[in-house]
């Protein structure tokens, strides 16, 4: 578990103008955790959202062996192996445990299936009556394989590489639970929230309470930091963003920190745009992951002055490669590398991404003769 910093450093960390200390760093510290703890790194640590996945031949091979996607997530040996694949190949600064945000609805007793080429399918919670029958307590034994996978990965990682646990933010998880599948604009969940706010709040509350338990279990199993994915935050009007994205995330952060006060937490309210400063202020996250459309000066002046920033290469630039990729990498570094930055994509890597392009991106970020 993350160690507590001496009080003097805590004070420095909380001071909005200080982004870097002139301290000699312990050579065993993990660069990723250093940035989350307020200490900018000269070379930004790097990992990619969805880094374990279909663009890797070794993933596709194991996926075929495991059968279903959930079988892959819930077989610790396989989940640990898939988590480690991108770290071995690219020496990323962080591993993210291989699982999915929809394991929470699954543990709440909902039916969750992943159809090949179609994405997730759940039994829709599309009426207040169905919501009234929703269990408020997840069966945590169903999630035990995720904890076991974390313990296995932890044993394999070297001392420089951090391990990330995660969950979906309540709003984003609820959009799948209500609609039963992904939708272009999350209309079913938005409509449920307008028409039946009390029923909708019950779904959100169940996700909040069980996500806290799930994240605490992940910390206990060896996660060094946590990320909360709010992929669909950007479809909400400001009032609803406050109510359904910020408030539930704030409760998760507070619930986790009640047990683990120095838990490091990254929020990813994708598409939050100008609402990001209020998100960080209210939730108390240590960092935000930003999407590629984020406006750089807003991020620098109102976000990166307070917390670390993770992002934000357009995944399509990574598919394109060549000069367009170099330019896109340089833009991220120019925009954000003067402050606390964890280099990442603005959203998950796509399956058609060529592996040499990932290598090109990493070389450019780490400056192996290509930068300056
Ligand atoms: O980042 C990682 O490598 C860790 C694993 C991870 C997965 N899903 C594996 C996965 C993480 C962090 C997630 C998060 C997730 N899952 C999100 C939030 C982040 C984001 O990308 O927006 C969401 C919205 C989901 C729900 C989900 N899972 C969808 C919509 C889909 C289908 C779309 C798709 O990409 O195929 C999944 C399936 C899924 N989750 C796959 C993987 C590797 C593909 C499944 C396969 O191999 O067939």
mmCIF file of C-alpha atoms and ligand atoms in Angstrom, residues 49-54 59 63 69 96-102 114 119-120 166 172 176 229 231-232 347, ligand 1:
data_model
loop_
_atom_site.group_PDB
_atom_site.id
_atom_site.type_symbol
_atom_site.label_atom_id
_atom_site.label_comp_id
_atom_site.label_asym_id
_atom_site.label_seq_id
_atom_site.Cartn_x
_atom_site.Cartn_y
_atom_site.Cartn_z
ATOM 1 C CA UNK A 49 -5.498 3.247 -21.503
ATOM 2 C CA UNK A 50 -6.618 -0.188 -22.774
ATOM 3 C CA UNK A 51 -2.953 -1.146 -23.160
ATOM 4 C CA UNK A 52 -3.825 -4.837 -22.741
ATOM 5 C CA UNK A 53 -6.002 -5.608 -25.716
ATOM 6 C CA UNK A 54 -6.691 -6.641 -29.242
ATOM 7 C CA UNK A 59 -3.606 -10.892 -26.255
ATOM 8 C CA UNK A 63 -8.343 -14.397 -25.549
ATOM 9 C CA UNK A 69 -14.212 -12.175 -22.235
ATOM 10 C CA UNK A 96 -3.410 -1.642 -15.295
ATOM 11 C CA UNK A 97 -5.152 -4.724 -14.023
ATOM 12 C CA UNK A 98 -7.037 -6.524 -16.761
ATOM 13 C CA UNK A 99 -10.739 -6.424 -15.900
ATOM 14 C CA UNK A 100 -13.733 -4.340 -16.939
ATOM 15 C CA UNK A 101 -15.952 -1.654 -15.449
ATOM 16 C CA UNK A 102 -18.965 -3.956 -15.924
ATOM 17 C CA UNK A 114 -19.755 -9.541 -24.239
ATOM 18 C CA UNK A 119 -19.657 -4.843 -27.143
ATOM 19 C CA UNK A 120 -21.387 -5.504 -23.837
ATOM 20 C CA UNK A 166 -9.809 0.755 -11.469
ATOM 21 C CA UNK A 172 -20.888 5.556 -16.854
ATOM 22 C CA UNK A 176 -24.803 0.465 -19.484
ATOM 23 C CA UNK A 229 -13.340 5.851 -15.658
ATOM 24 C CA UNK A 231 -16.218 7.646 -20.199
ATOM 25 C CA UNK A 232 -19.649 9.220 -20.766
ATOM 26 C CA UNK A 347 -8.938 7.502 -24.663
HETATM 27 O O1 LIG B 1 -6.853 -0.630 -19.874
HETATM 28 C C1 LIG B 1 -6.680 -1.865 -19.842
HETATM 29 O O2 LIG B 1 -5.910 -2.466 -20.616
HETATM 30 C C2 LIG B 1 -7.383 -2.645 -18.748
HETATM 31 C C3 LIG B 1 -8.591 -3.311 -19.129
HETATM 32 C C4 LIG B 1 -9.863 -2.543 -19.424
HETATM 33 C C5 LIG B 1 -10.862 -3.084 -20.255
HETATM 34 N N1 LIG B 1 -11.966 -2.289 -20.189
HETATM 35 C C6 LIG B 1 -10.729 -4.343 -21.020
HETATM 36 C C7 LIG B 1 -11.625 -4.590 -22.174
HETATM 37 C C8 LIG B 1 -10.354 -1.330 -18.913
HETATM 38 C C9 LIG B 1 -9.691 -0.303 -18.019
HETATM 39 C C10 LIG B 1 -11.690 -1.198 -19.399
HETATM 40 C C11 LIG B 1 -12.577 -0.079 -19.030
HETATM 41 C C12 LIG B 1 -13.864 0.053 -19.706
HETATM 42 N N2 LIG B 1 -14.727 -0.934 -20.087
HETATM 43 C C13 LIG B 1 -14.484 1.291 -19.990
HETATM 44 C C14 LIG B 1 -13.930 2.653 -19.626
HETATM 45 C C15 LIG B 1 -12.772 3.054 -20.468
HETATM 46 C C16 LIG B 1 -13.084 3.308 -21.905
HETATM 47 O O3 LIG B 1 -12.369 2.710 -22.746
HETATM 48 O O4 LIG B 1 -13.983 4.081 -22.206
HETATM 49 C C17 LIG B 1 -15.719 1.012 -20.606
HETATM 50 C C18 LIG B 1 -16.710 2.048 -21.107
HETATM 51 C C19 LIG B 1 -15.870 -0.396 -20.649
HETATM 52 C C20 LIG B 1 -17.042 -1.190 -21.150
HETATM 53 C C21 LIG B 1 -16.667 -2.024 -22.293
HETATM 54 N N3 LIG B 1 -15.891 -3.162 -22.213
HETATM 55 C C22 LIG B 1 -17.038 -1.855 -23.654
HETATM 56 C C23 LIG B 1 -17.893 -0.721 -24.185
HETATM 57 C C24 LIG B 1 -16.459 -2.897 -24.364
HETATM 58 C C25 LIG B 1 -16.655 -3.214 -25.824
HETATM 59 C C26 LIG B 1 -15.892 -2.270 -26.674
HETATM 60 C C27 LIG B 1 -14.536 -2.816 -26.955
HETATM 61 O O5 LIG B 1 -13.555 -2.085 -26.799
HETATM 62 O O6 LIG B 1 -14.490 -3.980 -27.391
HETATM 63 C C28 LIG B 1 -15.711 -3.698 -23.466
HETATM 64 C C29 LIG B 1 -14.914 -4.908 -23.780
HETATM 65 C C30 LIG B 1 -13.477 -4.866 -23.400
HETATM 66 N N4 LIG B 1 -12.986 -4.433 -22.201
HETATM 67 C C31 LIG B 1 -12.392 -5.336 -24.193
HETATM 68 C C32 LIG B 1 -11.227 -5.171 -23.431
HETATM 69 C C33 LIG B 1 -9.823 -5.549 -23.799
HETATM 70 C C34 LIG B 1 -12.495 -5.982 -25.566
HETATM 71 C C35 LIG B 1 -13.027 -7.362 -25.369
HETATM 72 C C36 LIG B 1 -12.464 -8.377 -26.298
HETATM 73 O O7 LIG B 1 -11.271 -8.720 -26.212
HETATM 74 O O8 LIG B 1 -13.260 -8.895 -27.084
#
